[in-house]
Short mmCIF file of C-alpha atoms and ligand atoms in Angstrom, two decimals:
data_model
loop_
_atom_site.label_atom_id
_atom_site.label_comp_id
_atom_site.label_asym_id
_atom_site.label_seq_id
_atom_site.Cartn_x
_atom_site.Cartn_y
_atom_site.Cartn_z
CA UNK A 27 19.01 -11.63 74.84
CA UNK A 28 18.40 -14.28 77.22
CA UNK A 29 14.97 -16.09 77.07
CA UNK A 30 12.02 -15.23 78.79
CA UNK A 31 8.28 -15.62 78.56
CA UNK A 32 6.86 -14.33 75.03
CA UNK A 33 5.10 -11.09 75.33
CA UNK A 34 1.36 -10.64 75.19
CA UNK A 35 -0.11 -10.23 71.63
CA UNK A 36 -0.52 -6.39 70.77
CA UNK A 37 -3.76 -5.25 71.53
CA UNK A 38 -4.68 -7.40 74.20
CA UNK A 39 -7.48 -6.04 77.10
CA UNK A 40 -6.56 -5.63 80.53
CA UNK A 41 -9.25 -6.47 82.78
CA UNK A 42 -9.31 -3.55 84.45
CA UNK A 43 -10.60 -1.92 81.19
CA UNK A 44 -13.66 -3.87 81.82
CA UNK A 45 -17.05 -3.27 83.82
CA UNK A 46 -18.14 -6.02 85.68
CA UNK A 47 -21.97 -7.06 84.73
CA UNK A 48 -24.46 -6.70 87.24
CA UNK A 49 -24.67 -9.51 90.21
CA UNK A 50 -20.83 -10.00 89.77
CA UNK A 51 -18.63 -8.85 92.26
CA UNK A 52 -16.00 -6.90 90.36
CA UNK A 53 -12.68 -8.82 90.34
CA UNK A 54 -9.96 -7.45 92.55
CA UNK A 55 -7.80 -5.28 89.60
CA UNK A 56 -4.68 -6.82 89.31
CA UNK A 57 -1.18 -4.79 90.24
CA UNK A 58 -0.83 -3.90 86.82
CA UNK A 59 -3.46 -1.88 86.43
CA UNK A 60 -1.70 1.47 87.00
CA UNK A 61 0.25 0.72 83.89
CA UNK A 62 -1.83 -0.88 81.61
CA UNK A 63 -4.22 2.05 82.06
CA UNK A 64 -2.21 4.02 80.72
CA UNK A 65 -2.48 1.99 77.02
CA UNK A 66 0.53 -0.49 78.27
CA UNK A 67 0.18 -3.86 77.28
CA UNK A 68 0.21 -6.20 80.74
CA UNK A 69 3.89 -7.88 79.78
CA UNK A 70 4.96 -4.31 79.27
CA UNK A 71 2.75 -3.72 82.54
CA UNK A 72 4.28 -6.78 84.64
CA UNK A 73 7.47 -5.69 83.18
CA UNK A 74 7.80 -2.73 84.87
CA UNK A 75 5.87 -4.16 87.92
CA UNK A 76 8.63 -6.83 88.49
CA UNK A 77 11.14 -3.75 88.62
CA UNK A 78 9.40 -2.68 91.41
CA UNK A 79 7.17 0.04 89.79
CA UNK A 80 4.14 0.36 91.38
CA UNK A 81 2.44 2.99 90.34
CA UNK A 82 3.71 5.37 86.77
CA UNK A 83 5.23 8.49 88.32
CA UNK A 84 3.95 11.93 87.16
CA UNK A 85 6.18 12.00 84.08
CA UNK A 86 5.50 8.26 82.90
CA UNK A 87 1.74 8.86 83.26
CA UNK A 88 2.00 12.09 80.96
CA UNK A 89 4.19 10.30 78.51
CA UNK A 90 3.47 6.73 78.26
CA UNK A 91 0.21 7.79 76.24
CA UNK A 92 1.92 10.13 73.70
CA UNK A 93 4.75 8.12 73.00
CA UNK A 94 2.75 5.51 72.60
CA UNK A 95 0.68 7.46 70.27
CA UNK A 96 3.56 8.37 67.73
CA UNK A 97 3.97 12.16 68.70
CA UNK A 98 6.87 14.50 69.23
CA UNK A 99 7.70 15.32 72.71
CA UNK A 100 9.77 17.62 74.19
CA UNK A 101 9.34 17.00 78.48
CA UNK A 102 10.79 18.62 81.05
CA UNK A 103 10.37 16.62 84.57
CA UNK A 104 12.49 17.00 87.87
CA UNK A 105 15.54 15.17 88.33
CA UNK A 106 14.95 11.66 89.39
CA UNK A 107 11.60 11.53 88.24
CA UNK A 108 11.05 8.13 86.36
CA UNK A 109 12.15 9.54 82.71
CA UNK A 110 14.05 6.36 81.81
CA UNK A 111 11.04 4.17 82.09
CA UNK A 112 9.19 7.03 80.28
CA UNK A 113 10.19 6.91 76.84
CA UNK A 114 11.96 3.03 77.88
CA UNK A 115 8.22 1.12 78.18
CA UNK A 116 6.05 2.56 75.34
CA UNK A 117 9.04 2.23 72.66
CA UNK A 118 9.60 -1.50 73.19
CA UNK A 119 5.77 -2.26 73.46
CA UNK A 120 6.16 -0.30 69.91
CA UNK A 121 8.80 -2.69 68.67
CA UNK A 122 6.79 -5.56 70.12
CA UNK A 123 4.87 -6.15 66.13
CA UNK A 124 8.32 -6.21 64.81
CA UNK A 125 9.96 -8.29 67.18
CA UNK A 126 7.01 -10.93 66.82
CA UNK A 127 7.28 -11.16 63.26
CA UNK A 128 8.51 -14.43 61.68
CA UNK A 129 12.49 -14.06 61.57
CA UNK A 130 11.88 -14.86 57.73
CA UNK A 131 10.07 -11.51 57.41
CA UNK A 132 12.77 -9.25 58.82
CA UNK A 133 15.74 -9.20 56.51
CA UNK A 134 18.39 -8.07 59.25
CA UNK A 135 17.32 -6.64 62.62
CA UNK A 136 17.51 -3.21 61.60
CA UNK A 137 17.72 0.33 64.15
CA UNK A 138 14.50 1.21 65.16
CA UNK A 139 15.01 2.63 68.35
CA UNK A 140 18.05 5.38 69.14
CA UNK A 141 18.71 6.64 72.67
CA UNK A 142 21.48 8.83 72.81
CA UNK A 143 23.08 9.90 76.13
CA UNK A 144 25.87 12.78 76.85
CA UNK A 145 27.67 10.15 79.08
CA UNK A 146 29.24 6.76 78.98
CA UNK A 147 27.85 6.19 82.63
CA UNK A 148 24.67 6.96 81.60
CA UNK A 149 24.64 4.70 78.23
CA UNK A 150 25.65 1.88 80.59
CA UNK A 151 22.65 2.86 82.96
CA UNK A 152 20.25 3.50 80.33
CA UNK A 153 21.34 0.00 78.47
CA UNK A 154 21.47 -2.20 81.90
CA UNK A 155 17.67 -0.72 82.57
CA UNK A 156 16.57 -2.05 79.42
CA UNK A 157 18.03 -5.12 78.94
CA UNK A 158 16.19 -6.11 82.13
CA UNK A 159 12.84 -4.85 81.21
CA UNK A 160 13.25 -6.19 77.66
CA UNK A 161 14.77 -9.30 78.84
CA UNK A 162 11.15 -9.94 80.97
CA UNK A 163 8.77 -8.71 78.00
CA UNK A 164 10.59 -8.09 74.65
CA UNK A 165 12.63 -11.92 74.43
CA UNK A 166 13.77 -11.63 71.04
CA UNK A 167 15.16 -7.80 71.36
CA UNK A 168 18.32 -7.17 70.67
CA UNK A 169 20.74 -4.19 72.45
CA UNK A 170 23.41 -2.73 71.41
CA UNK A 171 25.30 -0.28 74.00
CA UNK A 172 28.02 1.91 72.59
CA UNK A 173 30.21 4.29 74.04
CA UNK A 174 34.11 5.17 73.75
CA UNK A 175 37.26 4.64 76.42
CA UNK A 176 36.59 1.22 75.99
CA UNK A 177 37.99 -1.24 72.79
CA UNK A 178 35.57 -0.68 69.89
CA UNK A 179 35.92 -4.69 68.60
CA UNK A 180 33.02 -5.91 71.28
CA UNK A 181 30.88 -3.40 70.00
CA UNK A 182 31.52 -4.51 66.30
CA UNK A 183 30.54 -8.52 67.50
CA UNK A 184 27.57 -6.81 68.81
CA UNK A 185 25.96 -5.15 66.32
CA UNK A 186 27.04 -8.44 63.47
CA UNK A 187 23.44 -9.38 63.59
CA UNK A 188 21.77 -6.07 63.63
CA UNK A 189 19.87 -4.86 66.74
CA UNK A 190 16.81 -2.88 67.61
CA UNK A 191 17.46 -0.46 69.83
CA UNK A 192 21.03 1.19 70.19
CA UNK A 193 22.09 3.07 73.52
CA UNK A 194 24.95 5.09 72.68
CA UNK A 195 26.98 8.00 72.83
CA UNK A 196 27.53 10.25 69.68
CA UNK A 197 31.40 9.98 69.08
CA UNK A 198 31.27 6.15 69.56
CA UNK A 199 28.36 5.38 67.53
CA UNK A 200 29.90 8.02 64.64
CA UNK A 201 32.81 5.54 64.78
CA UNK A 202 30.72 3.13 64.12
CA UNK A 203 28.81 4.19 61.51
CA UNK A 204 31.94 5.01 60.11
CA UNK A 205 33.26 1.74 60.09
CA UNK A 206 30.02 0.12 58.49
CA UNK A 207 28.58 -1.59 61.92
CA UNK A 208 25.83 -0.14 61.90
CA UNK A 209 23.12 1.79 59.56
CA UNK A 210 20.53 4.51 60.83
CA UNK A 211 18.27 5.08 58.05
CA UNK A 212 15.62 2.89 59.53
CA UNK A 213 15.36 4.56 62.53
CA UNK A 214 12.05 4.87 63.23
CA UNK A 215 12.19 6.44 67.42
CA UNK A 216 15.19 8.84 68.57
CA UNK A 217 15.28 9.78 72.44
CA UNK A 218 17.75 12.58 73.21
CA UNK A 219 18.65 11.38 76.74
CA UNK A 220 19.70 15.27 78.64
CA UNK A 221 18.40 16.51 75.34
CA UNK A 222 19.71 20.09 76.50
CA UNK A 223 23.31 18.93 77.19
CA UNK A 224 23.29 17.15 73.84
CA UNK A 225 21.48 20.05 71.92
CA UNK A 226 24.91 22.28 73.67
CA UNK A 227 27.69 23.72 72.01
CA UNK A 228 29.95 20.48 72.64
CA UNK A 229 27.68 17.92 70.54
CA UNK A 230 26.44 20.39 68.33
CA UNK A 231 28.53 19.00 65.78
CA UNK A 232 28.77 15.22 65.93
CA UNK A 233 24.54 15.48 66.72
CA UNK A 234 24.71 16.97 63.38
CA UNK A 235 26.14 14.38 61.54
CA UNK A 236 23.97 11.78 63.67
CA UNK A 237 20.47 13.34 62.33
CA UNK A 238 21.82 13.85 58.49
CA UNK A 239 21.79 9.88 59.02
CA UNK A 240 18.67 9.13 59.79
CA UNK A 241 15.08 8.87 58.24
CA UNK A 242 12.95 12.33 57.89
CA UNK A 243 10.29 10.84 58.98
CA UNK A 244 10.35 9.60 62.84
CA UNK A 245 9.56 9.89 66.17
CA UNK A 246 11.73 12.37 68.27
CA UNK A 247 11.63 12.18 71.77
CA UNK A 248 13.38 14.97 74.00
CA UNK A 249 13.78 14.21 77.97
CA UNK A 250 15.87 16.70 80.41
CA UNK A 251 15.21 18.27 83.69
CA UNK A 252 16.28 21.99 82.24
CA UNK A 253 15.90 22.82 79.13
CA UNK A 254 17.57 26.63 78.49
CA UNK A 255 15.66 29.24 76.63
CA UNK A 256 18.24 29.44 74.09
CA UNK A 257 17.68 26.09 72.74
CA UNK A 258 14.31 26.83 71.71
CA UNK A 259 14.56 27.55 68.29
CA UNK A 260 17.03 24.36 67.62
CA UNK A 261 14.04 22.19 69.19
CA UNK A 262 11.15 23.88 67.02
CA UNK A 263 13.31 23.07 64.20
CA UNK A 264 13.71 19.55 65.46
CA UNK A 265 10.67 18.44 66.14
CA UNK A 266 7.18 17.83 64.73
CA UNK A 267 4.30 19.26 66.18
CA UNK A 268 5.74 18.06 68.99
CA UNK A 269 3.74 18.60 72.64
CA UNK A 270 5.44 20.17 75.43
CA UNK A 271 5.33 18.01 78.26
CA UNK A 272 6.82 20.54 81.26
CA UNK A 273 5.66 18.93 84.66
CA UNK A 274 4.73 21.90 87.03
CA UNK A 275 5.27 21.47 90.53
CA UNK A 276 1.93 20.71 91.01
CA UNK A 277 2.00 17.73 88.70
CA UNK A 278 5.11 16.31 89.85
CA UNK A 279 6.46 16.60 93.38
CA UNK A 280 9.39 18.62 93.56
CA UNK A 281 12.15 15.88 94.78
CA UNK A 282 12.29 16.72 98.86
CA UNK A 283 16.07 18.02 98.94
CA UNK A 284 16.96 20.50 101.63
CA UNK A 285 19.37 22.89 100.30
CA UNK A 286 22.06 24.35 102.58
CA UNK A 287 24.97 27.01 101.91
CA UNK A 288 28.01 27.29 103.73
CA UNK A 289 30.85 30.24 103.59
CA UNK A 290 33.92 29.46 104.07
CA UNK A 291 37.28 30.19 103.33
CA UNK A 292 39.09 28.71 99.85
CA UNK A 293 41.49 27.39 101.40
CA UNK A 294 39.35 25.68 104.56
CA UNK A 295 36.71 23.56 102.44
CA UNK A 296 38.80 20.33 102.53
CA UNK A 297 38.70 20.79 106.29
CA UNK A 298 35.04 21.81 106.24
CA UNK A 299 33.94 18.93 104.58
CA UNK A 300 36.33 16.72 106.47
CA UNK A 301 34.65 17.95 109.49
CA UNK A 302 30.86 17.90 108.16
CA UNK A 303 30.98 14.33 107.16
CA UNK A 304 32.28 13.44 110.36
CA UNK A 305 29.76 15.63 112.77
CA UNK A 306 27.01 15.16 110.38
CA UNK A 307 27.27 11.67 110.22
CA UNK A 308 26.81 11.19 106.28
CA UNK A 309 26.90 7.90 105.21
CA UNK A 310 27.40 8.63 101.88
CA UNK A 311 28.44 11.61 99.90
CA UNK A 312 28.50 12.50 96.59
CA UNK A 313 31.27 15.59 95.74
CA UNK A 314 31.55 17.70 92.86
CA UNK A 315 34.75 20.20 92.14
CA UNK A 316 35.80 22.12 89.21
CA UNK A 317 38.67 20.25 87.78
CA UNK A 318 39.68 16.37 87.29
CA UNK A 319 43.38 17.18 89.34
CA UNK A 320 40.89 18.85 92.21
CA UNK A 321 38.89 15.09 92.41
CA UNK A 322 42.62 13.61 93.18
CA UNK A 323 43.84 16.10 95.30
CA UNK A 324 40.29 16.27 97.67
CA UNK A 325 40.24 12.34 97.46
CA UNK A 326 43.87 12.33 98.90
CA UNK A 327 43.46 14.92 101.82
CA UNK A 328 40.09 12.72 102.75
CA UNK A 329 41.87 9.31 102.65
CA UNK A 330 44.37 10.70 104.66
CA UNK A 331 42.19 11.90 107.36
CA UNK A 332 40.76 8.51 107.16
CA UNK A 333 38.13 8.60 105.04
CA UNK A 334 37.08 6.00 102.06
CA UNK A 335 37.05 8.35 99.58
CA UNK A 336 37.80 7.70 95.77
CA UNK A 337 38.21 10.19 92.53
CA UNK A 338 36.25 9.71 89.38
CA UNK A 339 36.76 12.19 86.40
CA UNK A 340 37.42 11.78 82.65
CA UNK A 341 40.62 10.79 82.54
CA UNK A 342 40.70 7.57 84.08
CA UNK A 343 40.46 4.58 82.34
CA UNK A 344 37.17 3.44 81.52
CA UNK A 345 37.15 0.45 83.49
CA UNK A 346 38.70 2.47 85.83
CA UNK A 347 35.85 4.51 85.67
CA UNK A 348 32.99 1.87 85.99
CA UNK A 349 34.68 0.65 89.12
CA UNK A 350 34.66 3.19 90.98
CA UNK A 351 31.40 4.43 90.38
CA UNK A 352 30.17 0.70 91.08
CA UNK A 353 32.13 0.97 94.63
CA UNK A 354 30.40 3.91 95.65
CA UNK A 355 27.14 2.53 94.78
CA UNK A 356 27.75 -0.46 96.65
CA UNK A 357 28.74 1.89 99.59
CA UNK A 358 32.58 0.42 99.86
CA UNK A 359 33.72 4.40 99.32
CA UNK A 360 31.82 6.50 101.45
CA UNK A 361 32.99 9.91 99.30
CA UNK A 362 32.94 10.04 95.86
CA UNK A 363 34.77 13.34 94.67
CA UNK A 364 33.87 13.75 90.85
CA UNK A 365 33.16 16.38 88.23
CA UNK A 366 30.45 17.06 86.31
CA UNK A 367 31.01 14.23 84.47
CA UNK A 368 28.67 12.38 87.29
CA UNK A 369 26.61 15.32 87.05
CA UNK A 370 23.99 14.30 84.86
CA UNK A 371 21.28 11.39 85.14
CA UNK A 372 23.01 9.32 86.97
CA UNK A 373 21.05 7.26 89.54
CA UNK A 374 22.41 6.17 92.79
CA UNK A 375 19.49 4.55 94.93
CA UNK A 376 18.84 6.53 98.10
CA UNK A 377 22.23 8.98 97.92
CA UNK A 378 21.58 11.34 100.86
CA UNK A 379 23.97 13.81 100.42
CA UNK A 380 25.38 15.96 97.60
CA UNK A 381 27.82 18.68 98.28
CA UNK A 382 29.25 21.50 95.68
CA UNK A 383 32.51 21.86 96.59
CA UNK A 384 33.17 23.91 94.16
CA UNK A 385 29.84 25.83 92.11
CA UNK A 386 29.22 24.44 88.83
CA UNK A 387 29.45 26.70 85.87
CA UNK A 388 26.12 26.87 84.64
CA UNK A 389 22.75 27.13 87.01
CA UNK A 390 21.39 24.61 85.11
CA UNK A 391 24.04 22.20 86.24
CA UNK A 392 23.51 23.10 89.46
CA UNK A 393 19.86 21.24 89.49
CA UNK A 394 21.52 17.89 87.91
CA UNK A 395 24.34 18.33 90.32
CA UNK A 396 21.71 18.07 93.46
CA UNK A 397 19.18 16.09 91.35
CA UNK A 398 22.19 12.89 92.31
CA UNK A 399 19.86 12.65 95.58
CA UNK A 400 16.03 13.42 96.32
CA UNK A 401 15.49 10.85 93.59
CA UNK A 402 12.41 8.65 93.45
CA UNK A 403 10.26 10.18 96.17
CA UNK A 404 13.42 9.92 98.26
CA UNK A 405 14.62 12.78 100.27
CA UNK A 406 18.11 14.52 99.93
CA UNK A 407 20.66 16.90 101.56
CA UNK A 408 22.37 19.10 99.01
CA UNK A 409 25.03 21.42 100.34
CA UNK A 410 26.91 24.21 99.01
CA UNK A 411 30.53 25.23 100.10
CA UNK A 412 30.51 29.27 99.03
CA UNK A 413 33.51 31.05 99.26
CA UNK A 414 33.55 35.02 98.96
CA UNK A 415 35.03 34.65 95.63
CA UNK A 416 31.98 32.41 94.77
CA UNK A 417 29.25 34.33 96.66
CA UNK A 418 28.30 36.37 93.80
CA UNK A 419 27.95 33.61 91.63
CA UNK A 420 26.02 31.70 93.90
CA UNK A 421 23.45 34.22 94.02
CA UNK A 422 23.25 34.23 90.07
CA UNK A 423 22.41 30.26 91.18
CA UNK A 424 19.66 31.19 93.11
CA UNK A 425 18.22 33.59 90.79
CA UNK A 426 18.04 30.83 88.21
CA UNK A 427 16.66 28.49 90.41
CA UNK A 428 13.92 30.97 92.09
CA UNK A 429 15.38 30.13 95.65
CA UNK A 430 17.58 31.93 98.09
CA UNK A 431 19.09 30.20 99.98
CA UNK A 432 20.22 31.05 103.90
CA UNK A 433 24.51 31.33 104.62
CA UNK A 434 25.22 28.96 107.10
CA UNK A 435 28.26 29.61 109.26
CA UNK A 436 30.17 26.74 110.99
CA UNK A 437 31.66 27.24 113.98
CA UNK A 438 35.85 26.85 113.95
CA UNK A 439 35.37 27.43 110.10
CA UNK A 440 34.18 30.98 110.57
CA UNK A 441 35.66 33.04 106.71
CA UNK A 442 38.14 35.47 106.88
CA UNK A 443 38.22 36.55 102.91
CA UNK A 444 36.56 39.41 101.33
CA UNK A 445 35.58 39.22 97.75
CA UNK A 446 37.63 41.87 95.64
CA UNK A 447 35.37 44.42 93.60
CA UNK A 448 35.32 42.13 90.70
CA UNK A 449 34.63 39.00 92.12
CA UNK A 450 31.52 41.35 93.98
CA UNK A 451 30.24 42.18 90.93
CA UNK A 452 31.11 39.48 88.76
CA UNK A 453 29.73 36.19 88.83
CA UNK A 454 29.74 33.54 86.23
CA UNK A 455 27.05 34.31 83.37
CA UNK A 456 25.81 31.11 82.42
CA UNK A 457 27.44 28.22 81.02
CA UNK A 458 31.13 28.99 80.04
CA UNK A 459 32.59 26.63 77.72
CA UNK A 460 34.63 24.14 78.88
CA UNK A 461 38.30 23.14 77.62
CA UNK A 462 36.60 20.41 75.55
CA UNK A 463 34.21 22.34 74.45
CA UNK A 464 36.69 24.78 72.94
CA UNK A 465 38.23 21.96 71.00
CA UNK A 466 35.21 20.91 69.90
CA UNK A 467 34.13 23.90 68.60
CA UNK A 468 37.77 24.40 66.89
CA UNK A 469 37.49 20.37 65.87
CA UNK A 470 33.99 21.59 63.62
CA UNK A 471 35.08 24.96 62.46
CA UNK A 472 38.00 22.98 60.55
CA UNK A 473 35.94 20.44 59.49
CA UNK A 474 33.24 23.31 57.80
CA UNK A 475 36.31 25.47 56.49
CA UNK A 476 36.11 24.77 52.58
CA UNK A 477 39.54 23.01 51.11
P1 AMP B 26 15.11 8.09 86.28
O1 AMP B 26 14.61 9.50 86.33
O2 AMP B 26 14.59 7.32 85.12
O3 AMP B 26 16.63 8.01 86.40
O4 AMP B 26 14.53 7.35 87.59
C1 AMP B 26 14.88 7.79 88.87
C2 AMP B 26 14.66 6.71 89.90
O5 AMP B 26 13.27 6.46 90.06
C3 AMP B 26 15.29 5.36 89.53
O6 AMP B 26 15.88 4.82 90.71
C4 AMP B 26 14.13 4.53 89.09
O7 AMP B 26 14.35 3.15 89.31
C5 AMP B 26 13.01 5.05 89.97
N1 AMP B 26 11.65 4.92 89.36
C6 AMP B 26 11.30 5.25 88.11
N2 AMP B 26 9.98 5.04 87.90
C7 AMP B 26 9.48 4.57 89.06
C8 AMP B 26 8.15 4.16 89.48
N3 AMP B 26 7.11 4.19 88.67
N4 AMP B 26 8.02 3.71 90.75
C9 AMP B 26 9.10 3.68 91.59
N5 AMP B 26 10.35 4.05 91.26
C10 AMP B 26 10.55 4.50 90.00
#
């Protein structure tokens, strides 16, 4: 990593943690003080000061403490709540002893730290977040990030001499392993970034394989904004004595987005949301549909009419990918039409407005779906196009989420279906497995048959 001033020595005292004597007016406490309350050490402090941090949010003032103290945690925070900088401060003021330690001493810079993420956007988020913190506070760190779509041979350079903490995804960093870049039996800290979408059906297998390679004994740390019922018993068996960090509303503020619900007619929603971005005046809109040919075709119709709108789904290129997401973030395409692929703990600064253009399949996708805006104290639109096919799934939605919310009519875009007696009664039951799920499942029951 690139140089930068050498972090404090472990154990240092903040003044804040002191009383002023008698006679002497107490010294102003400096901005780090927030932080460093909370057991940081003041580079870790400054660190996350220079990143604009202010004050811990709800999550990182729960969690600094315990991670910092060694335990298990599983915690379950809004969307957009401050989880990266969570688990990200504590576990490189933990590496700080080894990092310090005369190069002599260390034989190779071994694993200590894995952060695995469901998403190659996120591992580049995640890894970008902290090589800057580590870069101000943690010189000598080094950080591997590892995820597939892109040529494995950079990743290979990277990990020559070894490096602390790996951000990764778990087919690339099997590949990896495979090929003998990298070893995990001295990992000593594993964060499940989305730990519910990795616990799912699709990872099951390759997460698996990941945790037969490392250590027994180590830290597991498990962050998501939903963590289904039905992964209970996986996580008990995962973790040790861990403690349950799940922020109520009263400890957290629930992110400010206004949810809306529109019905409309299949066939009308390009038009609706045509029209909606237009009246409304959105600035910038985030767009998720069902299928990776539905991100094309919506993109199309919008450009068209007009609009800057790109298409980002799985099977673009992953440069491809990258750029686009980058040229929505910098605000050069106002719509971004996407699957769930974007779905999940990706962070957009200030995105006002999310719209389902299609439901998701699983309520708990739903709240990372909106939980793109309302981020960071921020507030957030999140609308919902319903069709009358969709209506009884929507409410299922609703139910989950322990909201209704109010049908919306627009005016000119008025709906003409009526559900048929299936659709009525039907509704989507939770998550249904995806094509890639299937062959993942298929993938791992071939792998376990015996030969
Ligand atoms: P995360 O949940 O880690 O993706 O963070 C959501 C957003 O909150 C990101 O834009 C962070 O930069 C921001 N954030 C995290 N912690 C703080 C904090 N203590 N003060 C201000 N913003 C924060």
């Amino acid at each position: 990593m690139s140089s930068s001033p050498s972090p404090a020595a472990p154990g240092a005292q903040t003044p804040a943690h002191q009383a002023a004597p008698a006679g002497v007016s107490a010294p102003t406490a400096p901005a780090t003080a927030p932080f460093t309350a909370l057991g940081l050490l003041p580079a870790l402090a400054q660190a996350a000061l220079s990143h604009g941090y202010d004050q811990p949010s709800p999550v990182q003032a729960l969690a600094i403490p315990q991670v910092l103290a060694g335990r298990d945690l599983r915690v379950c925070a809004q969307t957009g709540s401050g989880k990266t900088a969570a688990y990200a401060l504590p576990l490189l003021q933990q590496l700080l002893p080894v990092l310090n330690a005369p190069r002599a001493a260390r034989e190779r810079r071994a694993t200590r730290v894995l952060i695995l993420v469901p998403t190659r956007e996120l591992a580049q988020q995640v890894g970008e977040f902290l090589y800057l913190l580590a870069r101000r506070c943690a010189d000598p760190l080094r950080l591997a990030v590892l995820y597939g779509g892109v040529s494995i041979n950079p990743q290979m350079l990277a990990l020559r001499g070894g490096a602390e903490v790996v951000v990764a995804t778990p087919g690339r960093l099997l590949d990896l392993v495979d090929q003998r870049a990298l070893q995990l039996d001295q990992v000593a800290h594993l964060v499940l970034d989305e730990a519910d979408r990795l616990l799912d059906l699709g990872f099951a297998d390759e997460l698996q394989r990941v945790l037969a390679l490392l250590p027994q004994r180590r830290q597991n740390l498990l962050f998501s904004a939903t963590f289904p019922a039905a992964l209970d018993a996986l996580i008990a068996g995962l973790l040790h004595e861990p403690i349950d960090l799940a922020l109520s509303p009263t400890e957290q503020a629930a992110p400010d987005i206004v949810q809306r619900a529109i019905v409309v007619d299949e066939a009308r929603r390009t038009q609706l949301l045509r029209h909606l971005i237009e009246t409304e005046g959105w600035t910038q809109v985030l767009v998720f549909v069902a299928t990776r040919y539905a991100t094309e075709a919506v993109a199309l119709k919008l450009q068209r009419a007009g609009l800057h709108a790109a298409s980002l789904h799985g099977e673009l290129s992953q440069g491809k990918r990258s750029e686009v997401l980058q040229a929505f973030k910098d605000r050069s395409a106002r719509v971004l039409i996407t699957t769930d692929l974007a779905a999940r703990g990706i962070d957009i600064v200030r995105l006002p407005v999310v719209v389902n253009y299609d439901l998701p399949r699983a309520a708990a996708d739903y709240t990372h779906r909106i939980g793109r805006t309302g981020r960071a104290g921020a507030s957030g639109l999140a609308v919902s196009l319903v069709t009358a096919a969709q209506e009884s799934h929507f409410r299922l939605i609703e139910k989950r989420q322990q909201q209704r919310v109010p049908r919306e009519q627009v005016d000119g875009f008025e709906p003409t279906e009526v559900a048929t007696p299936e659709q009525a009664t039907g509704g989507i039951k939770g998550a249904r497995k995806s094509k890639k799920d299937k062959l993942r499942e298929a993938a791992a029951q071939a792998t376990a048959r015996p030969r």
